[in-house]
Amino acid sequence: MLRGMYTVRVTPEGRLCAEVSGRLSTEEALRLISQGFALAEAGAITDLLVDVRGVERGPGQWLVLGALLASRMAEPMRLAVVAGTAQEPAARRILRYSGLRNRAAVVMDEAAAGRWFAERFRETAREGNRARRRAAIERERAGETAAEEFRPKAG
């Protein structure tokens, strides 16, 4: 059995990509998460992809890993975990423990990760448009309220 190994790189598209293989201890997984987020934060990278299909065993302490993910995952970061059938249950549980909900997903290959990132991008754009419309409506309402306050009363 291989000792756990991982590589972290930034793709030409500006996505942080980590590939993990062998037997991954909790300590190595914690180190990967810390290093990955440090690189992402330094480079203002929002799309994070972790390929765990090569993991043969480990890590343990899923709750600790989920908590670290939750504490380091700042808006608007998104995380896609590429997992095979053997790794999928653990990956899903770790993400569930993180509480990241729609900001993280387990997918089966890089193409699915690309589609998921694209869909999240469209949803973020729609949310931004809705927020701008709500703000404009609120400003308009505030203006109407202010205008009503200064209207002379008929007497």
Coordinates of C-alpha atoms in Angstrom, one line a residue:
M1 CA 0.0 0.0 0.0
L2 CA 1.3 3.4 -1.0
R3 CA 1.8 6.1 1.6
G4 CA -0.5 9.1 0.8
M5 CA 0.7 11.6 -1.7
Y6 CA -0.8 14.7 -3.1
T7 CA -0.1 17.4 -5.6
V8 CA -1.6 20.9 -5.8
R9 CA -1.4 23.1 -8.9
V10 CA -3.3 26.0 -10.5
T11 CA -4.6 25.2 -14.0
P12 CA -4.4 27.6 -16.9
E13 CA -8.1 28.4 -16.3
G14 CA -7.3 29.6 -12.8
R15 CA -8.7 26.6 -10.9
L16 CA -6.9 25.1 -8.0
C17 CA -6.5 21.4 -8.6
A18 CA -5.3 18.8 -6.0
E19 CA -4.8 15.2 -6.8
V20 CA -4.5 12.7 -4.0
S21 CA -3.4 9.0 -4.0
G22 CA -2.4 6.1 -1.8
R23 CA -3.2 5.9 1.9
L24 CA -4.1 9.4 3.1
S25 CA -3.8 10.0 6.9
T26 CA -5.9 12.6 8.6
E27 CA -2.8 14.7 9.2
E28 CA -1.9 14.7 5.5
A29 CA -5.5 15.6 4.6
L30 CA -5.4 18.5 7.1
R31 CA -2.2 19.7 5.6
L32 CA -3.6 19.4 2.0
I33 CA -6.7 21.5 3.1
S34 CA -4.5 24.1 4.8
Q35 CA -2.0 24.4 1.9
G36 CA -4.8 24.4 -0.8
F37 CA -6.8 27.2 0.9
A38 CA -3.6 29.2 1.5
L39 CA -2.8 29.0 -2.2
A40 CA -6.4 29.8 -3.2
E41 CA -6.6 32.8 -0.9
A42 CA -3.3 34.2 -2.0
G43 CA -4.3 33.8 -5.7
A44 CA -7.9 34.9 -5.3
I45 CA -9.0 31.5 -6.7
T46 CA -12.6 30.6 -6.2
D47 CA -12.9 27.2 -8.0
L48 CA -11.3 24.3 -6.1
L49 CA -11.1 20.8 -7.4
V50 CA -9.9 17.8 -5.4
D51 CA -9.4 14.5 -7.2
V52 CA -9.5 11.6 -4.6
R53 CA -10.0 8.7 -7.0
G54 CA -6.5 7.5 -6.3
V55 CA -7.0 7.3 -2.5
E56 CA -6.8 3.6 -1.4
R57 CA -7.5 4.2 2.3
G58 CA -8.1 7.0 4.7
P59 CA -8.4 9.6 6.0
G60 CA -10.1 9.0 9.4
Q61 CA -11.6 11.8 11.4
W62 CA -14.2 13.0 8.9
L63 CA -15.8 15.4 11.3
V64 CA -12.5 17.3 11.8
L65 CA -11.9 17.5 8.1
G66 CA -15.4 18.8 7.5
A67 CA -15.0 21.4 10.2
L68 CA -11.7 22.6 8.7
L69 CA -13.3 22.9 5.3
A70 CA -16.1 24.9 6.7
S71 CA -13.8 27.2 8.5
R72 CA -11.6 27.9 5.5
M73 CA -14.2 28.1 2.7
A74 CA -14.9 31.8 2.2
E75 CA -17.4 33.2 -0.2
P76 CA -17.4 32.8 -3.2
M77 CA -15.2 29.7 -3.1
R78 CA -16.7 26.5 -4.5
L79 CA -15.4 22.9 -4.1
A80 CA -15.8 19.9 -6.4
V81 CA -14.5 16.6 -5.2
V82 CA -13.9 14.0 -7.9
A83 CA -14.4 10.6 -6.4
G84 CA -14.7 7.0 -7.6
T85 CA -17.3 4.6 -6.3
A86 CA -14.9 3.5 -3.5
Q87 CA -14.2 7.1 -2.3
E88 CA -17.7 8.6 -2.8
P89 CA -19.3 7.7 0.5
A90 CA -16.4 9.2 2.6
A91 CA -16.3 12.3 0.4
R92 CA -20.0 12.9 0.7
R93 CA -19.9 12.4 4.4
I94 CA -17.0 14.9 4.8
L95 CA -18.8 17.5 2.7
R96 CA -22.0 16.9 4.7
Y97 CA -20.1 17.5 7.9
S98 CA -18.7 20.7 6.5
G99 CA -22.2 22.1 6.0
L100 CA -21.3 23.8 2.7
R101 CA -24.4 22.5 1.0
N102 CA -24.6 24.0 -2.5
R103 CA -21.0 25.4 -2.4
A104 CA -19.5 21.9 -2.6
A105 CA -20.3 18.7 -4.5
V106 CA -19.0 15.2 -5.2
V107 CA -18.8 14.4 -8.9
M108 CA -17.5 11.4 -10.8
D109 CA -15.1 13.1 -13.3
E110 CA -13.5 16.4 -14.3
A111 CA -16.1 17.0 -17.0
A112 CA -18.9 16.8 -14.4
A113 CA -16.9 19.1 -12.2
G114 CA -16.6 21.6 -15.0
R115 CA -20.4 21.5 -15.6
W116 CA -21.0 21.9 -11.8
F117 CA -18.7 24.9 -11.7
A118 CA -20.4 26.5 -14.7
E119 CA -23.9 25.9 -13.1
R120 CA -22.7 27.5 -9.9
F121 CA -21.4 30.5 -11.8
R122 CA -24.8 30.9 -13.5
E123 CA -26.6 30.6 -10.2
T124 CA -24.2 33.2 -8.6
A125 CA -24.9 35.6 -11.5
R126 CA -28.7 35.1 -11.1
E127 CA -28.4 35.7 -7.3
G128 CA -26.4 38.9 -8.0
N129 CA -29.0 40.1 -10.4
R130 CA -31.8 39.4 -7.9
A131 CA -29.8 41.2 -5.2
R132 CA -29.3 44.2 -7.4
R133 CA -33.0 44.3 -8.3
R134 CA -34.0 44.0 -4.6
A135 CA -31.6 46.8 -3.7
A136 CA -33.0 49.1 -6.5
I137 CA -36.6 48.4 -5.3
E138 CA -35.5 49.2 -1.7
R139 CA -33.9 52.4 -2.8
E140 CA -37.0 53.3 -4.8
R141 CA -39.2 52.6 -1.8
A142 CA -36.9 54.6 0.5
G143 CA -37.2 57.5 -2.0
E144 CA -41.0 57.3 -2.0
T145 CA -41.1 57.2 1.7
A146 CA -38.8 60.2 1.9
A147 CA -40.9 62.1 -0.6
E148 CA -44.1 61.3 1.4
E149 CA -42.5 62.7 4.5
F150 CA -41.7 66.0 2.9
R151 CA -45.1 66.5 1.1
P152 CA -47.0 69.4 2.5
K153 CA -50.2 68.3 4.2
A154 CA -53.4 69.6 2.8
G155 CA -55.1 71.7 5.3

